[in-house]
Amino acid sequence: MDKLLLNSNLFQATASDWIKSIPMDLECYVKELYTQITIKPLYYENQHNILSFINDTKKVQLIEEKNDNEHLVSTKEFHQKGASLIQEIGYTLAILSDILHSKEKNELEKFIKELELEVYIDTDFFGSISKLQVFRLLLPTILREFITEEHMEFDIPIKAVTSTRTITKEEPQLNLIRKTVEVIAGMIGEANFIELIPYENTDDAKRWSENIFHLLNYESKLKEFGNIVKGCYYLEELTHELCVGAWDLFLQVESNGGYKEYIETGELDKEIAVEREKSIEKMMLGDVKLVGLNSYRRHEPNKYNEKNQDELDHETEIYHFSNWIEKCHQLANASWDCLILEGASEQEEDLMKNILFTLHSIGLKNKIDADVLFIAGDEKKVNFFQLMNPKKKLVRVVEEVSDEDQYSMSEITHLPNLINELMKIEVQK
């Protein structure tokens, strides 16, 4: 079916029509998401759904406070640093493997029986659901390597924790929507327990956050259903790809001597940093929306005056979904504009367009005769312009950053820290 059938022709569609049509429809949808999933032909009767192997869990419970548990394995460290879904799963499995290898044989069974997994989930709705399901599938595979009992069943409790990196300081009530999406993902993803972290440490924020769970629990009755994602086409494909990717990463870490040795090489931090930059770039360029911040803003940013500078610098990991916005908002204290001179390369012009788009998307408007200028062009012409305008702060937009330039950028992700440094010096003056 090249075109959508009208209601009158709907029942004339054959099975082959749908097999051709639905993957095309899904392809249009999937290309908008984080993970590029290859759309395959629909399942046939002789194929098994990967999610059908996951048993229905007990009714989900809300956990209000964290429990210190020496048998707890968590994705927190990787999640807050900005790791991808595959990295979160693969590295967490590698940590578990290291712990299991360190145990004596007589300790293994007791440890596994008391083992608990903590998984951080965010507003990547389908990704969060699949992440929980992947752990359900891969945990038994690892545990069976350490247990000799053939018929031992593994029912590892999974606690889903709502993300802190999706919490934003501006438009704080909108965090309730994000937290609601995360809790729904935890419920559908079959978490045994959910810890809902309030977006602020206030009584109202705590009460409203807890009511999210109560509404979904007692009114929507989401927890009453079992594995409702079983057979869901897109989630089947996403879960499969995450399984394969995470398992390959886990084997890579194991082949390099395990998690402890792998982290000492520095490769782990480098790999996470790459994914972190990618996620921030997607947000800055509008591929990922933060409603009320870089999308559907209600007002321009307030003057940057409440945040302690040291506090902002140390929030990079926890609030990296919105930290870049807060740093860029400091330009509200100054006027800015973009200037392209003769000799600018195509790459520099594209980066200049991205700077304009990013700053406009968070409510910052460029002005004529600005104090801060993002400038690109032939080096001699830029130097001459600076000589003729000594009072203006120039940020050079270049293909490759040079140590000789005080302020320069070659990637859009350089923008937040560059503005932070630039405005920090202005405040000190």
Coordinates of C-alpha atoms in Angstrom, one line a residue:
M1 CA 0.0 0.0 0.0
D2 CA 1.8 3.1 -1.2
K3 CA -0.9 5.3 0.3
L4 CA -3.0 5.0 3.5
L5 CA -6.2 3.1 2.7
L6 CA -9.4 5.0 3.2
N7 CA -11.9 3.4 5.7
S8 CA -14.0 2.1 2.9
N9 CA -11.0 0.2 1.4
L10 CA -9.4 -0.9 4.7
F11 CA -10.8 -4.4 4.7
Q12 CA -9.6 -5.0 1.1
A13 CA -5.9 -4.9 2.4
T14 CA -4.2 -8.3 2.2
A15 CA -1.5 -9.7 4.6
S16 CA 1.2 -8.9 2.0
D17 CA -0.1 -5.3 1.8
W18 CA 0.5 -4.9 5.6
I19 CA 3.9 -6.6 5.5
K20 CA 5.1 -4.1 2.9
S21 CA 3.4 -1.0 4.5
I22 CA 4.1 -1.3 8.2
P23 CA 7.9 -1.5 8.1
M24 CA 7.9 1.7 5.9
D25 CA 5.7 3.5 8.4
L26 CA 8.0 2.4 11.2
E27 CA 11.0 3.6 9.3
C28 CA 9.6 7.1 9.2
Y29 CA 9.1 7.0 13.0
V30 CA 12.3 5.3 14.0
K31 CA 14.6 7.8 12.2
E32 CA 13.5 10.5 14.7
L33 CA 14.7 8.5 17.7
Y34 CA 18.1 8.2 19.5
T35 CA 19.0 4.7 18.3
Q36 CA 19.0 3.9 14.6
I37 CA 17.0 0.6 14.5
T38 CA 17.1 -1.4 11.2
I39 CA 13.5 -2.2 10.3
K40 CA 13.2 -5.9 9.4
P41 CA 10.2 -7.8 7.9
L42 CA 7.4 -8.5 10.4
Y43 CA 7.4 -11.6 12.5
Y44 CA 6.0 -14.8 11.1
E45 CA 4.3 -17.5 13.0
N46 CA 7.4 -19.6 13.3
Q47 CA 9.4 -16.8 14.9
H48 CA 9.7 -16.2 18.7
N49 CA 9.2 -12.8 20.3
I50 CA 12.3 -12.1 22.4
L51 CA 10.3 -10.4 25.2
S52 CA 8.1 -13.5 25.6
F53 CA 11.0 -15.1 27.5
I54 CA 10.7 -12.6 30.3
N55 CA 8.4 -13.7 33.1
D56 CA 5.8 -11.4 34.5
T57 CA 7.2 -9.7 37.7
K58 CA 5.5 -9.0 41.0
K59 CA 3.5 -5.8 41.4
V60 CA 5.8 -2.8 41.4
Q61 CA 6.4 -0.8 44.6
L62 CA 7.5 2.8 45.2
I63 CA 10.7 3.1 47.2
E64 CA 11.0 6.5 48.9
E65 CA 14.6 6.2 50.3
K66 CA 17.7 4.5 49.0
N67 CA 18.9 1.5 51.0
D68 CA 22.7 0.8 51.4
N69 CA 23.1 -2.6 50.1
E70 CA 26.5 -4.3 49.5
H71 CA 24.8 -6.6 47.1
L72 CA 23.6 -3.7 44.9
V73 CA 24.9 -3.3 41.4
S74 CA 23.9 0.0 39.8
T75 CA 24.1 1.8 36.4
K76 CA 24.2 5.2 38.3
E77 CA 27.9 6.0 37.6
F78 CA 27.6 5.5 33.8
H79 CA 24.1 7.0 33.5
Q80 CA 25.1 10.3 35.2
K81 CA 28.2 10.6 33.1
G82 CA 26.1 10.5 29.9
A83 CA 26.7 6.9 28.7
S84 CA 24.7 5.4 25.9
L85 CA 22.1 2.7 26.6
I86 CA 24.5 0.0 25.3
Q87 CA 27.4 1.4 27.5
E88 CA 25.2 1.4 30.6
I89 CA 24.2 -2.2 30.2
G90 CA 27.6 -3.5 29.0
Y91 CA 29.7 -1.8 31.7
T92 CA 27.3 -2.7 34.5
L93 CA 27.4 -6.4 33.4
A94 CA 31.3 -6.1 33.5
I95 CA 31.2 -4.8 37.0
L96 CA 28.9 -7.7 38.1
S97 CA 31.3 -10.1 36.4
D98 CA 34.3 -8.7 38.3
I99 CA 32.4 -9.0 41.6
L100 CA 31.4 -12.6 40.9
H101 CA 35.0 -13.5 40.0
S102 CA 36.2 -12.1 43.3
K103 CA 33.8 -14.3 45.3
E104 CA 34.8 -17.7 46.8
K105 CA 32.7 -20.6 45.6
N106 CA 30.9 -20.9 48.9
E107 CA 29.9 -17.2 48.8
L108 CA 28.5 -17.1 45.3
E109 CA 25.1 -18.7 45.9
K110 CA 24.4 -16.4 48.9
F111 CA 25.5 -13.3 46.9
I112 CA 23.4 -14.1 43.9
K113 CA 20.3 -14.8 46.1
E114 CA 20.7 -11.3 47.7
L115 CA 21.8 -9.5 44.5
E116 CA 19.8 -6.4 43.5
L117 CA 20.1 -4.4 40.4
E118 CA 19.6 -0.6 40.2
V119 CA 18.8 0.8 36.8
Y120 CA 18.5 4.5 36.1
I121 CA 15.8 5.5 33.6
D122 CA 15.2 8.8 31.8
T123 CA 12.9 10.3 29.2
D124 CA 14.1 8.1 26.4
F125 CA 10.9 6.2 26.9
F126 CA 11.4 3.2 24.7
G127 CA 15.1 3.0 25.5
S128 CA 14.4 2.9 29.2
I129 CA 11.8 0.1 28.8
S130 CA 14.2 -1.9 26.6
K131 CA 17.1 -1.3 29.0
L132 CA 15.2 -3.0 31.8
Q133 CA 14.2 -5.9 29.6
V134 CA 17.7 -6.4 28.4
F135 CA 19.0 -6.8 31.9
R136 CA 16.2 -9.4 32.5
L137 CA 17.6 -11.3 29.5
L138 CA 21.3 -11.0 30.0
L139 CA 21.7 -11.3 33.8
P140 CA 20.8 -15.1 33.9
T141 CA 23.3 -15.7 31.1
I142 CA 26.2 -14.4 33.2
L143 CA 25.0 -15.9 36.5
R144 CA 24.8 -19.4 35.0
E145 CA 28.5 -19.3 34.4
F146 CA 29.1 -19.2 38.1
I147 CA 26.5 -21.5 39.4
T148 CA 26.7 -25.3 39.0
E149 CA 23.1 -26.0 39.7
E150 CA 21.4 -26.6 36.4
H151 CA 17.8 -25.9 37.5
M152 CA 18.5 -22.9 39.6
E153 CA 16.1 -20.0 38.7
F154 CA 17.3 -16.4 38.8
D155 CA 14.8 -13.8 39.9
I156 CA 17.0 -10.8 40.5
P157 CA 14.9 -7.8 41.7
I158 CA 15.4 -4.7 39.6
K159 CA 14.9 -1.2 41.1
A160 CA 14.3 1.5 38.5
V161 CA 15.4 5.0 39.6
T162 CA 14.2 8.2 37.9
S163 CA 17.1 10.1 36.3
T164 CA 18.6 13.3 37.8
R165 CA 20.3 14.2 34.5
T166 CA 16.9 15.1 33.1
I167 CA 16.0 17.5 35.9
T168 CA 16.0 21.1 34.8
K169 CA 16.2 24.2 37.0
E170 CA 14.2 26.5 34.7
E171 CA 10.5 25.8 34.5
P172 CA 10.8 23.3 37.4
Q173 CA 7.2 22.1 37.3
L174 CA 7.8 20.7 33.8
N175 CA 10.0 18.1 35.5
L176 CA 6.7 16.5 36.7
I177 CA 6.0 15.5 33.1
R178 CA 9.5 14.1 32.6
K179 CA 9.2 12.2 35.9
T180 CA 5.8 10.8 34.9
V181 CA 7.3 9.5 31.6
E182 CA 10.1 7.8 33.5
V183 CA 7.8 6.1 36.0
I184 CA 5.6 4.8 33.2
A185 CA 8.7 3.4 31.5
G186 CA 9.7 1.7 34.8
M187 CA 6.3 0.2 35.2
I188 CA 6.0 -1.1 31.6
G189 CA 9.6 -2.2 31.7
E190 CA 8.7 -4.6 34.6
A191 CA 10.8 -3.0 37.3
N192 CA 10.1 -4.6 40.7
F193 CA 10.6 -1.3 42.6
I194 CA 10.7 2.3 41.5
E195 CA 12.5 5.1 43.3
L196 CA 11.2 8.5 42.2
I197 CA 13.7 11.3 42.9
P198 CA 11.9 14.7 43.4
Y199 CA 13.0 17.5 41.2
E200 CA 13.6 19.8 44.2
N201 CA 14.2 19.2 47.9
T202 CA 11.0 20.9 48.9
D203 CA 7.8 19.5 50.5
D204 CA 5.7 20.4 47.5
A205 CA 8.1 18.8 45.0
K206 CA 8.2 15.6 47.1
R207 CA 4.4 15.4 47.5
W208 CA 3.8 16.1 43.8
S209 CA 6.4 13.6 42.7
E210 CA 4.9 10.9 45.0
N211 CA 1.5 11.6 43.6
I212 CA 2.7 10.7 40.1
F213 CA 3.1 7.1 41.3
H214 CA -0.2 7.1 43.1
L215 CA -2.1 8.4 40.0
L216 CA -0.4 5.7 37.7
N217 CA -0.9 3.0 40.3
Y218 CA -4.4 3.5 41.6
E219 CA -6.1 5.4 38.7
S220 CA -4.3 4.1 35.6
K221 CA -3.7 0.8 37.3
L222 CA -0.5 0.2 35.3
K223 CA 1.0 -2.1 37.9
E224 CA -1.9 -4.5 37.6
F225 CA -0.8 -5.6 34.1
G226 CA 2.0 -8.1 33.3
N227 CA 4.4 -8.0 30.4
I228 CA 2.4 -5.7 28.2
V229 CA 5.3 -5.1 25.8
K230 CA 5.4 -8.8 24.7
G231 CA 5.2 -8.9 20.9
C232 CA 5.6 -5.1 20.5
Y233 CA 7.4 -4.8 17.1
Y234 CA 9.6 -1.8 17.8
L235 CA 10.5 -2.8 21.3
E236 CA 11.4 -6.3 20.1
E237 CA 13.8 -4.8 17.6
L238 CA 15.3 -2.3 20.0
T239 CA 15.7 -4.9 22.8
H240 CA 17.4 -7.2 20.3
E241 CA 19.8 -4.6 19.1
L242 CA 20.6 -3.5 22.7
C243 CA 21.2 -7.1 23.7
V244 CA 23.7 -7.7 20.9
G245 CA 25.5 -4.3 21.3
A246 CA 25.7 -4.6 25.1
W247 CA 26.9 -8.2 25.0
D248 CA 29.6 -7.3 22.5
L249 CA 30.8 -4.5 24.7
F250 CA 30.8 -6.8 27.7
L251 CA 32.9 -9.3 25.9
Q252 CA 35.3 -6.5 24.8
V253 CA 35.8 -5.5 28.4
E254 CA 36.2 -9.1 29.5
S255 CA 38.8 -9.7 26.8
N256 CA 40.8 -6.8 28.1
G257 CA 41.1 -8.3 31.6
G258 CA 37.7 -7.3 33.1
Y259 CA 36.2 -4.0 34.3
K260 CA 39.0 -3.1 36.8
E261 CA 41.8 -3.3 34.3
Y262 CA 39.7 -1.8 31.5
I263 CA 38.9 1.3 33.5
E264 CA 42.6 1.8 34.4
T265 CA 43.4 2.1 30.6
G266 CA 41.2 5.2 30.5
E267 CA 39.3 3.8 27.5
L268 CA 36.0 3.6 29.4
D269 CA 36.0 7.3 30.3
K270 CA 36.9 8.2 26.7
E271 CA 34.1 6.1 25.2
I272 CA 31.5 7.6 27.6
A273 CA 32.8 11.1 26.9
V274 CA 32.2 10.6 23.1
E275 CA 28.6 9.5 23.7
R276 CA 28.0 12.3 26.2
E277 CA 29.2 14.9 23.6
K278 CA 26.8 13.3 21.0
S279 CA 23.8 13.5 23.3
I280 CA 24.6 17.2 24.2
E281 CA 25.0 18.1 20.6
K282 CA 21.6 16.5 19.7
M283 CA 20.0 18.7 22.4
M284 CA 21.8 21.8 21.3
L285 CA 20.8 21.3 17.7
G286 CA 17.2 20.5 18.6
D287 CA 17.2 16.8 17.7
V288 CA 16.3 16.1 21.3
K289 CA 13.7 18.4 22.8
L290 CA 13.5 19.8 26.4
V291 CA 10.1 21.2 26.6
G292 CA 10.2 24.7 28.2
L293 CA 13.9 25.0 27.6
N294 CA 15.0 24.5 24.0
S295 CA 11.4 23.9 22.8
Y296 CA 8.1 25.7 23.5
R297 CA 9.7 28.4 25.7
R298 CA 7.4 30.7 27.5
H299 CA 9.8 33.5 28.1
E300 CA 13.4 34.7 27.6
P301 CA 16.0 33.6 30.2
N302 CA 16.3 35.7 33.4
K303 CA 19.6 37.4 34.2
Y304 CA 22.1 34.9 35.4
N305 CA 22.6 35.8 39.1
E306 CA 21.4 33.1 41.4
K307 CA 23.7 30.3 40.6
N308 CA 27.0 30.0 42.4
Q309 CA 29.8 29.6 39.8
D310 CA 31.5 26.7 41.5
E311 CA 28.2 25.0 42.0
L312 CA 27.5 25.3 38.3
D313 CA 30.9 23.9 37.3
H314 CA 30.4 20.8 39.4
E315 CA 26.8 20.1 38.2
T316 CA 28.0 19.0 34.7
E317 CA 27.5 15.3 35.2
I318 CA 24.3 15.4 37.2
Y319 CA 22.4 17.9 35.1
H320 CA 24.1 17.5 31.8
F321 CA 20.8 17.5 29.9
S322 CA 20.2 21.1 31.0
N323 CA 23.6 22.3 32.4
W324 CA 24.6 23.5 28.9
I325 CA 21.5 25.7 28.8
E326 CA 22.3 27.3 32.2
K327 CA 25.9 28.0 31.1
C328 CA 24.7 29.6 27.8
H329 CA 22.1 31.6 29.6
Q330 CA 24.9 33.7 31.1
L331 CA 24.9 35.6 27.8
A332 CA 21.7 37.2 29.0
N333 CA 24.1 39.5 30.9
A334 CA 25.7 40.6 27.7
S335 CA 24.8 41.4 24.1
W336 CA 26.0 39.1 21.4
D337 CA 26.0 38.6 17.6
C338 CA 27.5 36.5 14.9
L339 CA 29.7 37.8 12.1
I340 CA 31.0 36.0 9.0
L341 CA 33.9 37.7 7.2
E342 CA 35.3 36.9 3.8
G343 CA 37.3 33.7 3.7
A344 CA 35.2 31.6 6.1
S345 CA 35.0 27.9 5.2
E346 CA 31.8 26.0 4.7
Q347 CA 32.4 24.1 7.9
E348 CA 32.8 27.4 9.8
E349 CA 29.6 28.8 8.3
D350 CA 27.7 25.7 9.3
L351 CA 28.9 26.0 12.8
M352 CA 27.9 29.6 12.9
K353 CA 24.4 28.7 11.8
N354 CA 24.3 26.1 14.6
I355 CA 25.4 28.7 17.2
L356 CA 22.6 31.0 16.1
F357 CA 20.0 28.2 16.2
T358 CA 21.2 27.0 19.6
L359 CA 21.2 30.4 21.3
H360 CA 17.9 31.4 19.7
S361 CA 16.3 28.1 20.8
I362 CA 16.9 28.9 24.5
G363 CA 15.6 32.5 24.2
L364 CA 18.8 34.4 23.6
K365 CA 18.5 37.0 20.8
N366 CA 21.4 38.5 18.9
K367 CA 21.8 42.3 18.9
I368 CA 23.5 44.9 16.7
D369 CA 26.7 46.4 18.0
A370 CA 27.1 43.6 20.5
D371 CA 29.8 43.2 23.2
V372 CA 30.5 39.5 22.4
L373 CA 31.0 38.5 18.7
F374 CA 31.2 35.0 17.3
I375 CA 33.4 35.6 14.3
A376 CA 34.6 33.4 11.3
G377 CA 36.7 34.2 8.3
D378 CA 40.2 34.6 7.0
E379 CA 42.6 34.9 9.9
K380 CA 44.2 38.1 8.7
K381 CA 40.7 39.8 8.4
V382 CA 39.7 38.5 11.8
N383 CA 42.9 39.9 13.3
F384 CA 42.4 43.3 11.7
F385 CA 38.8 43.4 12.9
Q386 CA 40.0 42.7 16.4
L387 CA 42.6 45.4 16.1
M388 CA 40.0 47.9 15.0
N389 CA 37.5 46.8 17.8
P390 CA 39.6 46.3 20.9
K391 CA 36.7 46.5 23.3
K392 CA 34.7 43.7 21.8
K393 CA 35.1 40.1 23.0
L394 CA 35.7 37.9 20.0
V395 CA 35.0 34.1 19.9
R396 CA 36.7 32.7 16.9
V397 CA 34.7 30.0 15.0
V398 CA 37.4 27.8 13.3
E399 CA 37.9 24.4 11.8
E400 CA 40.5 23.5 14.4
V401 CA 41.1 25.1 17.8
S402 CA 44.5 26.7 18.4
D403 CA 46.1 27.4 21.7
E404 CA 47.1 30.8 20.5
D405 CA 43.4 32.0 20.4
Q406 CA 42.1 32.8 23.9
Y407 CA 38.5 32.0 22.8
S408 CA 37.9 29.7 19.9
M409 CA 35.5 26.8 19.1
S410 CA 35.3 24.1 16.4
E411 CA 32.4 22.1 17.7
I412 CA 29.0 23.3 18.9
T413 CA 29.5 21.4 22.2
H414 CA 32.4 23.8 23.0
L415 CA 29.9 26.6 23.3
P416 CA 28.6 26.2 26.9
N417 CA 32.0 26.0 28.6
L418 CA 33.4 28.7 26.4
I419 CA 30.6 31.1 27.4
N420 CA 31.0 30.0 31.0
E421 CA 34.7 31.0 31.0
L422 CA 34.1 34.2 29.1
M423 CA 31.4 35.4 31.5
K424 CA 33.3 34.3 34.5
I425 CA 36.1 36.7 33.6
E426 CA 33.6 39.5 33.0
V427 CA 32.2 39.0 36.5
Q428 CA 35.6 39.1 38.0
K429 CA 36.3 42.4 36.3

